[in-house]
PDB file of C-alpha atoms in Angstrom:
ATOM      1  CA  MET B   1      74.652 129.523 135.152  1.00 74.00           C
ATOM      2  CA  ASN B   2      75.815 133.844 135.205  1.00 91.00           C
ATOM      3  CA  ILE B   3      79.702 134.313 135.146  1.00 95.00           C
ATOM      4  CA  SER B   4      81.139 138.194 134.673  1.00 97.00           C
ATOM      5  CA  VAL B   5      84.783 138.109 133.742  1.00 97.00           C
ATOM      6  CA  VAL B   6      86.940 140.832 134.436  1.00 96.00           C
ATOM      7  CA  ILE B   7      89.904 141.584 132.592  1.00 96.00           C
ATOM      8  CA  PRO B   8      92.348 144.761 133.786  1.00 94.00           C
ATOM      9  CA  THR B   9      94.052 146.124 130.959  1.00 94.00           C
ATOM     10  CA  TYR B  10      96.713 148.445 130.195  1.00 92.00           C
ATOM     11  CA  ASN B  11      98.881 149.069 126.660  1.00 93.00           C
ATOM     12  CA  GLU B  12      97.612 145.213 126.036  1.00 94.00           C
ATOM     13  CA  GLU B  13      97.357 146.002 122.698  1.00 95.00           C
ATOM     14  CA  LYS B  14      99.361 142.641 121.318  1.00 95.00           C
ATOM     15  CA  THR B  15      97.213 140.542 123.610  1.00 95.00           C
ATOM     16  CA  ILE B  16      93.566 141.920 124.285  1.00 97.00           C
ATOM     17  CA  TYR B  17      92.303 140.925 121.075  1.00 96.00           C
ATOM     18  CA  LYS B  18      92.978 136.559 121.300  1.00 96.00           C
ATOM     19  CA  LEU B  19      92.685 137.356 124.939  1.00 96.00           C
ATOM     20  CA  ILE B  20      89.060 138.367 124.300  1.00 97.00           C
ATOM     21  CA  ASN B  21      88.011 136.196 122.042  1.00 96.00           C
ATOM     22  CA  SER B  22      89.649 133.207 123.635  1.00 95.00           C
ATOM     23  CA  VAL B  23      86.861 134.033 125.917  1.00 96.00           C
ATOM     24  CA  LEU B  24      83.831 134.757 123.813  1.00 96.00           C
ATOM     25  CA  ASN B  25      84.764 130.861 122.445  1.00 95.00           C
ATOM     26  CA  GLN B  26      85.412 129.043 126.059  1.00 94.00           C
ATOM     27  CA  THR B  27      82.388 126.559 125.593  1.00 93.00           C
ATOM     28  CA  ILE B  28      80.341 127.821 128.706  1.00 90.00           C
ATOM     29  CA  LYS B  29      79.998 131.431 127.711  1.00 92.00           C
ATOM     30  CA  PRO B  30      80.495 134.360 130.322  1.00 95.00           C
ATOM     31  CA  LYS B  31      77.560 137.121 130.675  1.00 96.00           C
ATOM     32  CA  GLU B  32      79.827 139.786 130.461  1.00 97.00           C
ATOM     33  CA  ILE B  33      83.230 140.485 129.398  1.00 97.00           C
ATOM     34  CA  LEU B  34      84.478 143.718 131.297  1.00 97.00           C
ATOM     35  CA  ILE B  35      87.550 145.453 130.081  1.00 96.00           C
ATOM     36  CA  ILE B  36      88.864 148.200 132.561  1.00 94.00           C
ATOM     37  CA  ASP B  37      91.530 150.484 131.064  1.00 94.00           C
ATOM     38  CA  GLY B  38      93.745 152.288 133.236  1.00 91.00           C
ATOM     39  CA  PHE B  39      93.368 154.994 130.288  1.00 91.00           C
ATOM     40  CA  SER B  40      95.958 152.616 127.853  1.00 93.00           C
ATOM     41  CA  SER B  41      98.094 154.780 125.029  1.00 94.00           C
ATOM     42  CA  ASP B  42      98.314 152.341 122.484  1.00 96.00           C
ATOM     43  CA  GLY B  43      96.070 150.173 120.740  1.00 96.00           C
ATOM     44  CA  THR B  44      94.200 149.114 123.601  1.00 96.00           C
ATOM     45  CA  ILE B  45      91.218 150.693 123.305  1.00 96.00           C
ATOM     46  CA  GLU B  46      90.481 150.743 119.842  1.00 97.00           C
ATOM     47  CA  ILE B  47      90.827 146.642 119.759  1.00 98.00           C
ATOM     48  CA  VAL B  48      88.192 146.669 122.366  1.00 97.00           C
ATOM     49  CA  ARG B  49      85.852 148.840 120.441  1.00 97.00           C
ATOM     50  CA  LYS B  50      85.617 147.155 117.391  1.00 97.00           C
ATOM     51  CA  ILE B  51      85.260 143.641 119.514  1.00 97.00           C
ATOM     52  CA  ILE B  52      81.890 146.134 120.910  1.00 97.00           C
ATOM     53  CA  LYS B  53      80.322 146.549 117.360  1.00 97.00           C
ATOM     54  CA  LYS B  54      80.571 142.693 116.818  1.00 96.00           C
ATOM     55  CA  ASN B  55      80.242 141.255 120.281  1.00 95.00           C
ATOM     56  CA  LYS B  56      77.492 143.692 122.961  1.00 94.00           C
ATOM     57  CA  THR B  57      78.647 140.705 125.631  1.00 95.00           C
ATOM     58  CA  VAL B  58      82.007 142.847 125.581  1.00 97.00           C
ATOM     59  CA  LYS B  59      82.085 146.410 127.828  1.00 97.00           C
ATOM     60  CA  LEU B  60      84.487 148.989 128.277  1.00 97.00           C
ATOM     61  CA  PHE B  61      85.229 151.012 131.633  1.00 94.00           C
ATOM     62  CA  LYS B  62      88.223 153.342 132.380  1.00 90.00           C
ATOM     63  CA  ARG B  63      90.234 153.607 135.668  1.00 84.00           C
ATOM     64  CA  GLN B  64      91.786 156.462 136.583  1.00 76.00           C
ATOM     65  CA  TYR B  65      94.907 153.701 137.740  1.00 67.00           C
ATOM     66  CA  LYS B  66      96.794 151.597 135.892  1.00 67.00           C
ATOM     67  CA  CYS B  67      97.022 148.589 138.923  1.00 71.00           C
ATOM     68  CA  ARG B  68      96.245 146.126 137.913  1.00 76.00           C
ATOM     69  CA  GLY B  69      94.446 145.509 141.582  1.00 75.00           C
ATOM     70  CA  SER B  70      92.404 148.622 141.286  1.00 79.00           C
ATOM     71  CA  GLY B  71      90.678 147.193 138.180  1.00 82.00           C
ATOM     72  CA  ARG B  72      90.050 144.356 139.338  1.00 87.00           C
ATOM     73  CA  ASN B  73      87.963 146.192 142.377  1.00 82.00           C
ATOM     74  CA  THR B  74      86.248 147.916 139.681  1.00 86.00           C
ATOM     75  CA  GLY B  75      85.345 145.500 137.647  1.00 88.00           C
ATOM     76  CA  ILE B  76      83.366 143.687 140.850  1.00 88.00           C
ATOM     77  CA  LYS B  77      81.461 147.132 141.155  1.00 91.00           C
ATOM     78  CA  CYS B  78      80.672 146.752 137.700  1.00 90.00           C
ATOM     79  CA  SER B  79      79.969 143.378 137.629  1.00 93.00           C
ATOM     80  CA  SER B  80      76.125 141.838 137.303  1.00 92.00           C
ATOM     81  CA  SER B  81      76.638 137.761 137.483  1.00 93.00           C
ATOM     82  CA  GLU B  82      76.397 136.290 140.790  1.00 92.00           C
ATOM     83  CA  PHE B  83      80.251 135.136 139.536  1.00 96.00           C
ATOM     84  CA  ILE B  84      83.194 136.631 138.789  1.00 96.00           C
ATOM     85  CA  ALA B  85      86.382 135.639 137.437  1.00 95.00           C
ATOM     86  CA  PHE B  86      89.568 137.714 136.208  1.00 95.00           C
ATOM     87  CA  ILE B  87      92.371 137.090 134.264  1.00 93.00           C
ATOM     88  CA  ASP B  88      94.559 139.457 133.144  1.00 90.00           C
ATOM     89  CA  ALA B  89      95.184 140.349 129.220  1.00 83.00           C
ATOM     90  CA  GLY B  90      99.186 139.883 129.531  1.00 74.00           C
ATOM     91  CA  CYS B  91      99.363 136.787 130.855  1.00 64.00           C
TER      92      CYS B  91
END
């Protein structure tokens, strides 16, 4: 099944590593995990970049706005899958 997981982020360094690993360890593996970041000022970007070095399924995109809605919209535009799932990093 072709699934993209879209995760809008902004200053999520406390939860992003655990969330991405959880998605990567699901029974049904996503085709891609799209991190759509609103220019985080904490360690979110560095954590995501370390994960990307080990797993090319994860992709990072930056967006101008911090709201989750614009992150989801960017994720839809960047997705290459038939199905799209959304999850927030702060959940």
